[in-house]
PDB file of C-alpha atoms and ligand atoms in Angstrom:
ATOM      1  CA  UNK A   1     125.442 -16.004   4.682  1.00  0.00           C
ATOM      2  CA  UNK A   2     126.216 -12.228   3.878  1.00  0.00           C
ATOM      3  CA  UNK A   3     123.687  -9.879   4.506  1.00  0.00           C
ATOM      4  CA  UNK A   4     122.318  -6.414   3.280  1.00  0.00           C
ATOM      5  CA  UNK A   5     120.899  -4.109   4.791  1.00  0.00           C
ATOM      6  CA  UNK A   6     117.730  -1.469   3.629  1.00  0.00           C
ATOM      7  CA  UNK A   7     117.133   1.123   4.867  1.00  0.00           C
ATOM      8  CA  UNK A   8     114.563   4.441   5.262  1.00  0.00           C
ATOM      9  CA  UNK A   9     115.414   6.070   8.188  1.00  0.00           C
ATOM     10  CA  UNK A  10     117.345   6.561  11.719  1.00  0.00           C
ATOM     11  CA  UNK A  11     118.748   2.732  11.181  1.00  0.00           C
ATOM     12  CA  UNK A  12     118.578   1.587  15.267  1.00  0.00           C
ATOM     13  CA  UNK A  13     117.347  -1.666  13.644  1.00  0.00           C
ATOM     14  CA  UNK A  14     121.095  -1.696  11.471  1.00  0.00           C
ATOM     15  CA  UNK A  15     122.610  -0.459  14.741  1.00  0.00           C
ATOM     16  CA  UNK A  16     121.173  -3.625  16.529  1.00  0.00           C
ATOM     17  CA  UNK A  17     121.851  -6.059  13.546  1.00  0.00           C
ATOM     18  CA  UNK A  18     126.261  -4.385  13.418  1.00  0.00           C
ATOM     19  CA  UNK A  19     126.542  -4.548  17.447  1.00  0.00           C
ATOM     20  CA  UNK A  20     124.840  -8.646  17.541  1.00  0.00           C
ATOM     21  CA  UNK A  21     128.038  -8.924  15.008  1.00  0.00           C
ATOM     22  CA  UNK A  22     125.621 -10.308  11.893  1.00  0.00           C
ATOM     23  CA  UNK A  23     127.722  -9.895   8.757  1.00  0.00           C
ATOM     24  CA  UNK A  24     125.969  -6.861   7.386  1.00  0.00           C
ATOM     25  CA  UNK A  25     128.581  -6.692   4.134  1.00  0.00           C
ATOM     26  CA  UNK A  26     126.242  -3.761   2.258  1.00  0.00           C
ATOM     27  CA  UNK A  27     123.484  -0.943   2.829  1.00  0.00           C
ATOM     28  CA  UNK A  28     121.401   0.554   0.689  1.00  0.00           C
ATOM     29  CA  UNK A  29     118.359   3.086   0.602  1.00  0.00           C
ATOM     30  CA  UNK A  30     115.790   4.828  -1.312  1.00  0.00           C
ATOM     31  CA  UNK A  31     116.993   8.247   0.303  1.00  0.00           C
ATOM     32  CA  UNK A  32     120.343   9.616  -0.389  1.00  0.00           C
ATOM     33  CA  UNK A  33     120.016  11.803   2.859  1.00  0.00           C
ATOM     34  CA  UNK A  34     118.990   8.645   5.036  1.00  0.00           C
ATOM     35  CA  UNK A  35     120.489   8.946   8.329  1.00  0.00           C
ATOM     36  CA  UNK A  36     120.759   5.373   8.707  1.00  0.00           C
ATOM     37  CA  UNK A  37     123.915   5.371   6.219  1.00  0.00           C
ATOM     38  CA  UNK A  38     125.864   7.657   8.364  1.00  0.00           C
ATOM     39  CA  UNK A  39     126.268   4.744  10.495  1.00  0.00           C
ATOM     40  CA  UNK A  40     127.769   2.441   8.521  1.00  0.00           C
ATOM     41  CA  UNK A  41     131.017   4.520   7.066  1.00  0.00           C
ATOM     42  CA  UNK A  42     132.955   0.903   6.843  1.00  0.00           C
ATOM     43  CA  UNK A  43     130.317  -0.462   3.992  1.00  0.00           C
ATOM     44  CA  UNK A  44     129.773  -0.199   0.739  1.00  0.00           C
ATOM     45  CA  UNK A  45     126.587   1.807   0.472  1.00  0.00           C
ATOM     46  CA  UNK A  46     124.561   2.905  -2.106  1.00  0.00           C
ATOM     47  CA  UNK A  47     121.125   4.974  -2.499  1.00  0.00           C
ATOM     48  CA  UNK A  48     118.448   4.147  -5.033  1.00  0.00           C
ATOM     49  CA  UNK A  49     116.347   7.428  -5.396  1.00  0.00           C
ATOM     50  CA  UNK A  50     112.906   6.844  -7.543  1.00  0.00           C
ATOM     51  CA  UNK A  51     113.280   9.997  -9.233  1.00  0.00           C
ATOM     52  CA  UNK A  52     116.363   8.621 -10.591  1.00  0.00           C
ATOM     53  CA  UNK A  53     114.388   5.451 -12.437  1.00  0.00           C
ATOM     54  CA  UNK A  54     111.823   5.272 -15.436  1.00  0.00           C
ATOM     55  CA  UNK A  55     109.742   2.981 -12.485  1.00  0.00           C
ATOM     56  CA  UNK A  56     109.426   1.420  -9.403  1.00  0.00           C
ATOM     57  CA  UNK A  57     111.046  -1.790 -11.117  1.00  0.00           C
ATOM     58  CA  UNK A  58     113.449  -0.187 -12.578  1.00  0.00           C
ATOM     59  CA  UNK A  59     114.349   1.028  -9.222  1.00  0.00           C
ATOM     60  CA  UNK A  60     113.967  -2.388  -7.547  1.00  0.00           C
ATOM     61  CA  UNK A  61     115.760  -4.364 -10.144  1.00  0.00           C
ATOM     62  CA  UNK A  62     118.947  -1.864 -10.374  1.00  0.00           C
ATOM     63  CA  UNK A  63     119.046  -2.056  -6.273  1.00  0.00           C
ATOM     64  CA  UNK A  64     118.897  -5.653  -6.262  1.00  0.00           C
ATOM     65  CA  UNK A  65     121.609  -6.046  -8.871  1.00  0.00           C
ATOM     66  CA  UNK A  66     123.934  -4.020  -6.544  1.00  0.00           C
ATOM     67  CA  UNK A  67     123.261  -5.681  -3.563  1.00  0.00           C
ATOM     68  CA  UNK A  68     123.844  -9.396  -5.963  1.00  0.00           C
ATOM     69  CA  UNK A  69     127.151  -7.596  -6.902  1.00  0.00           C
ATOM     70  CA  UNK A  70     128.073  -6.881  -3.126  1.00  0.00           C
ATOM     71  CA  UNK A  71     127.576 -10.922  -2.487  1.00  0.00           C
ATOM     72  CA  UNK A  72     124.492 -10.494  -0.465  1.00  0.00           C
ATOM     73  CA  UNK A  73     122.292 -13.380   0.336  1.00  0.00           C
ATOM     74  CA  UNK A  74     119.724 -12.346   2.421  1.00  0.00           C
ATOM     75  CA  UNK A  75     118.069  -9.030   2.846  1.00  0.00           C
ATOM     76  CA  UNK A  76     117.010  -7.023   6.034  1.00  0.00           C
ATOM     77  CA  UNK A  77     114.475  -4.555   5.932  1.00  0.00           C
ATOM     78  CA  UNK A  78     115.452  -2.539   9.031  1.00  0.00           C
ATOM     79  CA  UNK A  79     112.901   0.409   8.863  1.00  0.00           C
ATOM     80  CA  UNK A  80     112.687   0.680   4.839  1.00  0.00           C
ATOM     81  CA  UNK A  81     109.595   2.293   3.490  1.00  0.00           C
ATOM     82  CA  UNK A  82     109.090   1.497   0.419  1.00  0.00           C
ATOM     83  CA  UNK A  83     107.052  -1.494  -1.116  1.00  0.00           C
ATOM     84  CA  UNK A  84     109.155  -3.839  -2.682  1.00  0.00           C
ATOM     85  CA  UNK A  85     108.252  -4.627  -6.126  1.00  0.00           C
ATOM     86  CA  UNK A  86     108.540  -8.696  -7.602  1.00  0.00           C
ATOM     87  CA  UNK A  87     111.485  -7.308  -9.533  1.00  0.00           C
ATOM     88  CA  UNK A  88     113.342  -7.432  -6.295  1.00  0.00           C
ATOM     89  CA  UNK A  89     111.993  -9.908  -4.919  1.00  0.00           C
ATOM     90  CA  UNK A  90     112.245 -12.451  -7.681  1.00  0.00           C
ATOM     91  CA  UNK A  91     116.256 -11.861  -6.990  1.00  0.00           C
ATOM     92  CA  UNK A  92     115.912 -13.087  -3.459  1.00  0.00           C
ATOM     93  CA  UNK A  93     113.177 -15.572  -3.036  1.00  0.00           C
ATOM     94  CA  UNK A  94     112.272 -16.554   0.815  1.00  0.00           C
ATOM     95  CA  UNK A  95     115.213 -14.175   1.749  1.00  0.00           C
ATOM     96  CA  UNK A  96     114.235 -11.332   2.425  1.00  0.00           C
ATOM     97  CA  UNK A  97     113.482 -10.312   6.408  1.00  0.00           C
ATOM     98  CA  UNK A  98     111.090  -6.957   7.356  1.00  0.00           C
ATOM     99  CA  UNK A  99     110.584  -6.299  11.258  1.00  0.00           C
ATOM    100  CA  UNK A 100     107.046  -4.311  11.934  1.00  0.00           C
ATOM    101  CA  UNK A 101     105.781  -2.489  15.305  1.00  0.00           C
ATOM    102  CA  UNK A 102     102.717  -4.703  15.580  1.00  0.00           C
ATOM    103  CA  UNK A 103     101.191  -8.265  15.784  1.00  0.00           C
ATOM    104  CA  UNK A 104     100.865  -8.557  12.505  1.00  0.00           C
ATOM    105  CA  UNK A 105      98.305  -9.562  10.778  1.00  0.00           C
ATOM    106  CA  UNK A 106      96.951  -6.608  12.449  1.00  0.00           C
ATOM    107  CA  UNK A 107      97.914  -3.176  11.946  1.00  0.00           C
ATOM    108  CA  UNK A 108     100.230  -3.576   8.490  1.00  0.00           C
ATOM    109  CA  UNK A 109     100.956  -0.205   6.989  1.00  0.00           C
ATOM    110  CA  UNK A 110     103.433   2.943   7.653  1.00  0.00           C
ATOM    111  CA  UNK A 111     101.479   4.652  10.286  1.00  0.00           C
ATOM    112  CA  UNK A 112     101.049   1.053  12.675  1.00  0.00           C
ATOM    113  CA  UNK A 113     101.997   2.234  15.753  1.00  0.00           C
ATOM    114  CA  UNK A 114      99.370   5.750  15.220  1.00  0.00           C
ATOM    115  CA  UNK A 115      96.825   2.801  14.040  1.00  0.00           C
ATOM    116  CA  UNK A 116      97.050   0.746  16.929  1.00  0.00           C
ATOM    117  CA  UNK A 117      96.865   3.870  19.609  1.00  0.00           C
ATOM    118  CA  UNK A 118      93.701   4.966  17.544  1.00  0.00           C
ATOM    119  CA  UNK A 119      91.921   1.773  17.769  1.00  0.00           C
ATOM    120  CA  UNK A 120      92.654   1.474  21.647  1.00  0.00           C
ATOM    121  CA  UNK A 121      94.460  -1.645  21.813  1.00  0.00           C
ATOM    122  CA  UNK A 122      95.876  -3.316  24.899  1.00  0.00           C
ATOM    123  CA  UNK A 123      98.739  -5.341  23.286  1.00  0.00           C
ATOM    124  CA  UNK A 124     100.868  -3.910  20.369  1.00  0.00           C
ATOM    125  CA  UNK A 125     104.107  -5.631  19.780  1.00  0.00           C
ATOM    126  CA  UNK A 126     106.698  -6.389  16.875  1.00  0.00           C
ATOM    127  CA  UNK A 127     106.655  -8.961  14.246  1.00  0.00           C
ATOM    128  CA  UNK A 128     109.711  -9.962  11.911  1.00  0.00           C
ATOM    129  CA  UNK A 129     108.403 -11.736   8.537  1.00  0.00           C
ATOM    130  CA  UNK A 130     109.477 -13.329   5.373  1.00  0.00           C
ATOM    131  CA  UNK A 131     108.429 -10.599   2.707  1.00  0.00           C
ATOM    132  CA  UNK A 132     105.958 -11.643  -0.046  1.00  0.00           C
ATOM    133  CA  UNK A 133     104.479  -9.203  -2.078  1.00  0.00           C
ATOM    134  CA  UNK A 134     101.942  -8.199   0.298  1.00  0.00           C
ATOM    135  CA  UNK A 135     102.478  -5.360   2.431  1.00  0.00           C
ATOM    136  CA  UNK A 136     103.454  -6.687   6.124  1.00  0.00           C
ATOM    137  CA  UNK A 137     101.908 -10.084   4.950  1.00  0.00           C
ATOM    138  CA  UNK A 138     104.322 -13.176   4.646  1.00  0.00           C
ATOM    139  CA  UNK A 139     105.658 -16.086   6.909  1.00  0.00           C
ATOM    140  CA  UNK A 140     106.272 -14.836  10.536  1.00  0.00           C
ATOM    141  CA  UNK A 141     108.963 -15.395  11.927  1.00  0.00           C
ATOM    142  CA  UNK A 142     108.953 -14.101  15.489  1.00  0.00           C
ATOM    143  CA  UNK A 143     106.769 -12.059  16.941  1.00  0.00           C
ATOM    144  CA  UNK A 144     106.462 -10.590  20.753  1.00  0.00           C
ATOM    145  CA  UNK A 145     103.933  -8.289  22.494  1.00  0.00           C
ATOM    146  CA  UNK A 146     104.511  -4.918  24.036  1.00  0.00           C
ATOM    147  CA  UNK A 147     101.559  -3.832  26.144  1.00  0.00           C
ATOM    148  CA  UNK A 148     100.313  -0.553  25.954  1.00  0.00           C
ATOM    149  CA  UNK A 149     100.473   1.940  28.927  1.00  0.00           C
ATOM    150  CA  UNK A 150      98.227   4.176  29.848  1.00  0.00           C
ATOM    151  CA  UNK A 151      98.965   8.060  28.413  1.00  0.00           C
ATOM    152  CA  UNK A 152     101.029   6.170  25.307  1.00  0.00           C
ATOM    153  CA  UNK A 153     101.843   8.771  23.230  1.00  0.00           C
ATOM    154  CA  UNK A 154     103.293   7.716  19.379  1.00  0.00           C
ATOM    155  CA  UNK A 155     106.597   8.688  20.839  1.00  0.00           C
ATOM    156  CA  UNK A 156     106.810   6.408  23.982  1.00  0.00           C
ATOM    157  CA  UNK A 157     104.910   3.571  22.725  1.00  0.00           C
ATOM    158  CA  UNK A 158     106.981   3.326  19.577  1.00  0.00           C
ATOM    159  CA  UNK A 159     110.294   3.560  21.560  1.00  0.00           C
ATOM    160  CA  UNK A 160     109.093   0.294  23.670  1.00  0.00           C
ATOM    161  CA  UNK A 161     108.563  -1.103  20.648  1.00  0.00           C
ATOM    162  CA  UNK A 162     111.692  -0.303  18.962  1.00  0.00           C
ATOM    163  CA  UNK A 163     113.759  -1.675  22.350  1.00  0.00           C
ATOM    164  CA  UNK A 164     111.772  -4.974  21.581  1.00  0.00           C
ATOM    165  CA  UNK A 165     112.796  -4.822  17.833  1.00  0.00           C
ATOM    166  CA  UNK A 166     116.446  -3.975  18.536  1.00  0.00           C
ATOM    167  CA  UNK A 167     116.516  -7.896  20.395  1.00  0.00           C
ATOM    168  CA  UNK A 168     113.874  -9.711  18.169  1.00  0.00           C
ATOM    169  CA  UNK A 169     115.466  -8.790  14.540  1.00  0.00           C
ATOM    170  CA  UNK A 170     118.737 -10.063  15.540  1.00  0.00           C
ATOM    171  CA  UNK A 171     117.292 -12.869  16.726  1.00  0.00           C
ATOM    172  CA  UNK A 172     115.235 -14.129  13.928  1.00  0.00           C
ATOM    173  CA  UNK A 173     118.356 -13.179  11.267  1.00  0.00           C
ATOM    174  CA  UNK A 174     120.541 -15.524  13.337  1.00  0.00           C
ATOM    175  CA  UNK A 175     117.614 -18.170  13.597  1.00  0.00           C
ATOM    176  CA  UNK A 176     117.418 -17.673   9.510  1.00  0.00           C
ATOM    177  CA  UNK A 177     121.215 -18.099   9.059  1.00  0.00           C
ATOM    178  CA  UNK A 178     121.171 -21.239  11.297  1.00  0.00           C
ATOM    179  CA  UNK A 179     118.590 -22.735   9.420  1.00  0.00           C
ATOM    180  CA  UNK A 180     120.190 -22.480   6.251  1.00  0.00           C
TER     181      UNK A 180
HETATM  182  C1  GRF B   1     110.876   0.493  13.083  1.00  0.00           C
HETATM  183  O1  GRF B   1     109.927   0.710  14.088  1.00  0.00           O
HETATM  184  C2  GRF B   1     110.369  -0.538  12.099  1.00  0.00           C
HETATM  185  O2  GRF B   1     109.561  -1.510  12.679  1.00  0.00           O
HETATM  186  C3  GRF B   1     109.551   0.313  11.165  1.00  0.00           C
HETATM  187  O3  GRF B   1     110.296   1.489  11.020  1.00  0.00           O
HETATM  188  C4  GRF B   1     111.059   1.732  12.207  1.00  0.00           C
HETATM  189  C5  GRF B   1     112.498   1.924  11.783  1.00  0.00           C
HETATM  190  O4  GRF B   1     113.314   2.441  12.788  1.00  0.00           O
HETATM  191  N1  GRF B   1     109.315  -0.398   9.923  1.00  0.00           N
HETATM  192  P1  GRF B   1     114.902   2.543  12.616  1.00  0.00           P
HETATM  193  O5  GRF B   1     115.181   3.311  11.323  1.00  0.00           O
HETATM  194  O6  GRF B   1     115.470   1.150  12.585  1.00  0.00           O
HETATM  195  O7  GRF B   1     115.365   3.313  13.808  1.00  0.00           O
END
């Protein structure tokens, strides 16, 4: 099953899903100036900038055409930031993968890993989903805990996380393309 990739940010959640040897065949973004893309010179990539689109759907539907056109089959959300709207989704039903830095249902939202500091819990963690139209709602698919430490900043908490991430999206992708 070929797979493709969006992306927001840094991309260490790509980095993980190229170095397990998944076959990531496309990438695309809603940032041109995503440093995520600069890792993945031997794709096709392609940016989908809101600004550039009448609406959010527009946006959606035009990025999930490419990524159709590129083969893909299933979609990773590897630290993408944007809600995706049914007009993408609808083009990938059940197939489309999002990793978060909590147990969700708890703590959904960009600003998780602040959230979770803020309300003093003991055990954050990561969960990988199905995406529905929710935001951070949808079937889990794996999900592991990360206690917190005492003097957790943002910074270090969110790096524990992220090495946690880096093993459990990989994971669940290959138990998705297994199961299919
Ligand atoms: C990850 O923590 C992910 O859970 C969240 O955004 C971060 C992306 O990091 N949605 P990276 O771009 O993969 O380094």
């Amino acid at each position: 099953m070929t797979i493709g990739v969006l992306v927001s940010g840094t991309g260490t959640n790509l980095q993980a899903l190229l170095d397990a040897g998944l076959p990531v065949r496309a990438v695309a973004s809603n940032r041109r100036d995503a440093p995520a893309l600069e890792r993945v010179p031997h794709l096709p990539t392609a940016a989908f900038e809101l600004d550039d689109y009448g609406s959010r759907a527009e946006r959606d539907a035009a990025m999930a055409a490419w990524l159709e056109a590129q083969g893909v089959e299933l979609v990773v959300l590897a630290g993408y930031m944007h809600i995706l709207t049914p007009a993408f989704l609808e083009r990938f039903p059940e197939r489309v993968l999002n990793v978060h830095p909590s147990l969700l249902p708890d703590f959904p939202g960009a600003h998780a890993v602040a959230d979770q500091l803020a309300a003093g819990v003991a055990q954050s963690g990561v969960t990988v989903h199905i995406v529905d139209d929710g935001v951070d709602t949808g079937p889990i698919v794996l999900q592991e805990r990360v206690p917190v430490l005492d003097g957790d900043t943002v910074e270090t908490l969110h790096a524990r996380i992220k090495d946690v991430e880096h093993r459990l999206l990989p994971a669940a992708v290959e138990e998705l393309l297994c199961a299919r």
